[in-house]
Tab-separated table of C-alpha atoms in Angstrom:
chain	number	residue	atom	x	y	z
A	1	UNK	CA	-6.284	81.541	30.665
A	2	UNK	CA	-7.904	80.262	33.814
A	3	UNK	CA	-5.813	78.202	35.862
A	4	UNK	CA	-6.689	76.430	39.007
A	5	UNK	CA	-3.945	74.334	40.886
A	6	UNK	CA	-4.534	72.134	43.959
A	7	UNK	CA	-2.166	71.195	46.416
A	8	UNK	CA	-1.756	70.056	50.190
A	9	UNK	CA	-2.883	66.600	49.842
A	10	UNK	CA	-1.301	63.402	50.803
A	11	UNK	CA	-1.399	60.524	53.273
A	12	UNK	CA	-3.226	61.435	56.552
A	13	UNK	CA	-4.183	59.222	59.471
A	14	UNK	CA	-7.775	58.602	60.441
A	15	UNK	CA	-8.953	61.558	62.768
A	16	UNK	CA	-6.089	63.689	61.467
A	17	UNK	CA	-6.150	66.927	59.540
A	18	UNK	CA	-4.814	68.756	56.622
A	19	UNK	CA	-5.371	71.833	54.589
A	20	UNK	CA	-5.937	71.831	50.959
A	21	UNK	CA	-5.104	74.912	48.867
A	22	UNK	CA	-6.169	75.877	45.299
A	23	UNK	CA	-4.045	78.602	43.657
A	24	UNK	CA	-6.094	80.533	41.031
A	25	UNK	CA	-4.881	82.636	38.168
A	26	UNK	CA	-6.077	84.079	34.844
A	27	UNK	CA	-9.270	85.707	36.261
A	28	UNK	CA	-10.579	88.046	38.838
A	29	UNK	CA	-10.560	85.644	41.757
A	30	UNK	CA	-12.728	87.772	44.052
A	31	UNK	CA	-15.558	88.069	41.330
A	32	UNK	CA	-16.308	84.286	41.518
A	33	UNK	CA	-18.035	81.693	43.740
A	34	UNK	CA	-15.643	78.798	44.309
A	35	UNK	CA	-16.318	75.229	45.026
A	36	UNK	CA	-14.660	71.987	46.135
A	37	UNK	CA	-15.735	68.702	44.734
A	38	UNK	CA	-14.253	65.239	45.362
A	39	UNK	CA	-14.104	61.908	43.572
A	40	UNK	CA	-13.620	58.551	45.144
A	41	UNK	CA	-11.882	56.318	42.579
A	42	UNK	CA	-14.305	54.270	40.481
A	43	UNK	CA	-17.232	56.442	41.687
A	44	UNK	CA	-18.990	59.754	40.470
A	45	UNK	CA	-18.200	63.361	41.452
A	46	UNK	CA	-19.538	64.649	44.667
A	47	UNK	CA	-19.969	68.234	45.580
A	48	UNK	CA	-18.197	69.154	48.905
A	49	UNK	CA	-18.442	73.031	49.561
A	50	UNK	CA	-18.856	76.517	48.333
A	51	UNK	CA	-18.015	79.986	49.148
A	52	UNK	CA	-18.786	83.381	47.507
A	53	UNK	CA	-16.295	85.815	46.085
A	54	UNK	CA	-16.244	87.890	49.194
A	55	UNK	CA	-15.358	85.033	51.274
A	56	UNK	CA	-18.108	85.641	53.655
A	57	UNK	CA	-18.604	82.808	56.200
A	58	UNK	CA	-22.570	83.205	55.883
A	59	UNK	CA	-22.218	82.256	52.265
A	60	UNK	CA	-20.561	78.907	52.961
A	61	UNK	CA	-22.355	75.586	52.420
A	62	UNK	CA	-21.164	72.051	52.942
A	63	UNK	CA	-22.401	68.568	51.755
A	64	UNK	CA	-23.986	66.600	54.688
A	65	UNK	CA	-21.093	64.182	54.649
A	66	UNK	CA	-18.550	66.689	55.604
A	67	UNK	CA	-20.646	69.267	57.579
A	68	UNK	CA	-18.783	70.092	60.917
A	69	UNK	CA	-15.575	68.581	59.826
A	70	UNK	CA	-14.475	70.508	56.657
A	71	UNK	CA	-14.123	74.310	56.548
A	72	UNK	CA	-13.915	76.383	53.274
A	73	UNK	CA	-12.153	79.660	53.200
A	74	UNK	CA	-10.425	81.946	50.611
A	75	UNK	CA	-7.818	84.740	50.681
A	76	UNK	CA	-8.481	87.181	47.885
A	77	UNK	CA	-5.172	88.914	48.226
A	78	UNK	CA	-3.358	85.705	47.477
A	79	UNK	CA	-6.011	84.478	44.913
A	80	UNK	CA	-6.275	81.180	46.956
A	81	UNK	CA	-9.087	78.993	47.925
A	82	UNK	CA	-8.812	76.531	50.977
A	83	UNK	CA	-10.273	73.702	52.518
A	84	UNK	CA	-9.598	72.756	56.061
A	85	UNK	CA	-10.210	69.027	56.447
A	86	UNK	CA	-10.451	67.774	60.072
A	87	UNK	CA	-11.414	64.454	61.841
A	88	UNK	CA	-10.751	62.788	58.581
A	89	UNK	CA	-12.244	59.243	58.004
A	90	UNK	CA	-11.524	56.494	55.375
A	91	UNK	CA	-14.493	57.491	53.072
A	92	UNK	CA	-12.839	61.132	52.653
A	93	UNK	CA	-10.114	59.443	50.651
A	94	UNK	CA	-10.768	60.909	47.098
A	95	UNK	CA	-9.228	63.237	44.498
A	96	UNK	CA	-10.245	66.726	45.738
A	97	UNK	CA	-10.892	69.258	42.952
A	98	UNK	CA	-11.537	73.224	43.165
A	99	UNK	CA	-13.810	74.640	40.679
A	100	UNK	CA	-14.843	78.103	39.645
A	101	UNK	CA	-18.454	78.691	40.136
A	102	UNK	CA	-21.072	80.405	37.977
A	103	UNK	CA	-24.839	81.048	38.484
A	104	UNK	CA	-27.654	80.336	36.116
A	105	UNK	CA	-30.497	81.756	38.019
A	106	UNK	CA	-30.846	79.775	41.226
A	107	UNK	CA	-28.601	77.068	39.890
A	108	UNK	CA	-24.759	76.947	40.528
A	109	UNK	CA	-22.489	75.211	38.108
A	110	UNK	CA	-18.881	75.061	37.424
A	111	UNK	CA	-17.050	76.186	34.318
A	112	UNK	CA	-13.334	75.673	35.130
A	113	UNK	CA	-11.651	73.184	37.206
A	114	UNK	CA	-8.278	72.142	38.481
A	115	UNK	CA	-6.527	68.842	37.924
A	116	UNK	CA	-7.206	67.763	41.603
A	117	UNK	CA	-5.052	66.536	44.315
A	118	UNK	CA	-5.315	63.041	46.048
A	119	UNK	CA	-6.085	62.659	49.801
A	120	UNK	CA	-5.475	59.247	51.149
A	121	UNK	CA	-6.697	58.382	54.789
A	122	UNK	CA	-5.063	55.533	56.173
A	123	UNK	CA	-3.236	54.205	59.203
B	1	UNK	CA	-31.057	64.811	47.666
B	2	UNK	CA	-32.221	63.518	44.431
B	3	UNK	CA	-30.259	61.319	42.161
B	4	UNK	CA	-29.153	61.352	38.692
B	5	UNK	CA	-28.834	58.168	36.963
B	6	UNK	CA	-26.552	57.623	34.183
B	7	UNK	CA	-25.331	54.282	32.353
B	8	UNK	CA	-21.886	53.127	33.630
B	9	UNK	CA	-20.672	52.814	29.957
B	10	UNK	CA	-21.453	53.565	26.365
B	11	UNK	CA	-19.554	52.126	23.447
B	12	UNK	CA	-19.593	53.201	19.617
B	13	UNK	CA	-17.486	52.840	16.739
B	14	UNK	CA	-15.611	56.025	15.514
B	15	UNK	CA	-17.756	58.308	13.238
B	16	UNK	CA	-20.924	56.868	14.901
B	17	UNK	CA	-23.294	58.918	17.227
B	18	UNK	CA	-22.905	58.533	21.004
B	19	UNK	CA	-25.663	59.288	23.216
B	20	UNK	CA	-25.278	59.456	27.049
B	21	UNK	CA	-28.438	59.727	29.145
B	22	UNK	CA	-28.972	61.405	32.677
B	23	UNK	CA	-32.237	60.717	34.402
B	24	UNK	CA	-33.634	62.472	37.379
B	25	UNK	CA	-36.786	63.688	38.929
B	26	UNK	CA	-35.757	67.409	38.999
B	27	UNK	CA	-34.796	67.575	35.155
B	28	UNK	CA	-37.863	69.054	33.841
B	29	UNK	CA	-37.314	72.024	36.213
B	30	UNK	CA	-33.610	72.402	36.362
B	31	UNK	CA	-30.856	72.634	33.754
B	32	UNK	CA	-28.490	69.761	33.105
B	33	UNK	CA	-24.594	70.211	32.675
B	34	UNK	CA	-22.209	67.712	31.056
B	35	UNK	CA	-18.324	67.433	32.075
B	36	UNK	CA	-15.859	65.416	30.026
B	37	UNK	CA	-13.170	64.026	32.424
B	38	UNK	CA	-10.088	62.297	31.141
B	39	UNK	CA	-7.874	60.445	33.551
B	40	UNK	CA	-5.491	62.776	35.406
B	41	UNK	CA	-6.831	65.877	33.873
B	42	UNK	CA	-9.242	68.646	34.906
B	43	UNK	CA	-12.981	68.025	34.055
B	44	UNK	CA	-14.002	70.107	31.042
B	45	UNK	CA	-17.395	71.772	30.832
B	46	UNK	CA	-18.851	70.656	27.198
B	47	UNK	CA	-22.760	71.479	27.722
B	48	UNK	CA	-24.531	73.990	30.091
B	49	UNK	CA	-28.102	74.878	30.410
B	50	UNK	CA	-29.131	71.741	28.886
B	51	UNK	CA	-28.079	72.585	25.233
B	52	UNK	CA	-25.556	75.284	25.182
B	53	UNK	CA	-22.021	74.766	24.176
B	54	UNK	CA	-19.068	76.610	25.830
B	55	UNK	CA	-16.554	78.410	23.508
B	56	UNK	CA	-13.953	75.891	22.191
B	57	UNK	CA	-16.019	72.963	22.616
B	58	UNK	CA	-16.437	71.220	18.981
B	59	UNK	CA	-19.832	71.390	17.413
B	60	UNK	CA	-20.240	67.388	17.463
B	61	UNK	CA	-21.194	67.921	21.118
B	62	UNK	CA	-24.735	68.733	21.683
B	63	UNK	CA	-27.393	68.254	24.553
B	64	UNK	CA	-31.112	67.809	24.421
B	65	UNK	CA	-33.659	67.243	27.065
B	66	UNK	CA	-37.052	65.393	27.214
B	67	UNK	CA	-39.068	64.961	30.350
B	68	UNK	CA	-36.908	63.640	33.233
B	69	UNK	CA	-34.096	62.799	30.955
B	70	UNK	CA	-31.193	64.740	29.538
B	71	UNK	CA	-28.966	63.444	26.922
B	72	UNK	CA	-25.500	64.225	25.781
B	73	UNK	CA	-25.004	63.801	22.157
B	74	UNK	CA	-21.632	63.277	20.425
B	75	UNK	CA	-22.238	63.259	16.638
B	76	UNK	CA	-19.425	61.592	14.670
B	77	UNK	CA	-17.404	60.430	17.853
B	78	UNK	CA	-13.642	60.228	17.682
B	79	UNK	CA	-11.125	58.528	19.607
B	80	UNK	CA	-10.122	61.619	21.517
B	81	UNK	CA	-13.639	61.536	22.711
B	82	UNK	CA	-12.952	58.561	25.043
B	83	UNK	CA	-13.575	59.740	28.659
B	84	UNK	CA	-15.761	59.670	31.469
B	85	UNK	CA	-18.749	61.870	31.144
B	86	UNK	CA	-20.666	63.319	34.340
B	87	UNK	CA	-23.954	65.024	34.237
B	88	UNK	CA	-24.710	67.557	37.006
B	89	UNK	CA	-27.837	69.496	37.973
B	90	UNK	CA	-29.416	70.657	41.182
B	91	UNK	CA	-32.456	69.154	42.810
B	92	UNK	CA	-35.499	70.990	43.834
B	93	UNK	CA	-33.863	71.968	47.267
B	94	UNK	CA	-30.762	73.585	45.447
B	95	UNK	CA	-28.516	70.515	46.446
B	96	UNK	CA	-25.806	70.002	43.899
B	97	UNK	CA	-26.075	66.576	42.470
B	98	UNK	CA	-23.785	64.671	40.115
B	99	UNK	CA	-24.660	61.465	38.081
B	100	UNK	CA	-22.509	58.506	38.663
B	101	UNK	CA	-20.549	59.011	35.316
B	102	UNK	CA	-20.445	57.172	31.995
B	103	UNK	CA	-17.322	55.847	30.531
B	104	UNK	CA	-17.375	56.381	26.794
B	105	UNK	CA	-15.361	54.078	24.600
B	106	UNK	CA	-14.786	54.612	20.960
B	107	UNK	CA	-13.467	51.560	19.020
């Protein structure tokens, strides 16, 4: 059974940093693209970032809102996905989900998700 | 990037058919996906590629498309189906786009 468990969230001051982790189990982690998606309370989901199964930097993509501040990476030996969040702002406060990615032609979508981890940016 | 528009809320009585729409300019060219999301739980894929149902998803969940609108249909809605439902697709530039989410109430 596929399991994705996020960790590393919490309270962080504006301008601060933290690293989110997503521990994966139940599938061959290195065979799949992985994504981060976030949700501000009361609002819709918003895609954040993606990385291919090999963890190639050239494969990474970011939403415009986080480009230059967030960095996605993975350690396939540890079956873990990461999101380094730097220079955080109040509008980065959200629940962050990791999700396993599939492709349908040129379209990415997500077949399994974690339960999410809360990140709160406040002084 | 393009937007996907959903109604904020949909209400039905138990046993009725719930229809949740998702409108977007790229819909005729791109597949729609639907996720069920209950508070505090992981989102669950209930429809992919417009009309397909993943293993384990009840048959009462189905999807359809017409022009620029995709629709999630829950035939014979049950109390357990109460949740937020999010549509997802990509725009013509390949950007990942979610709708604003629709809260389904069954009462």
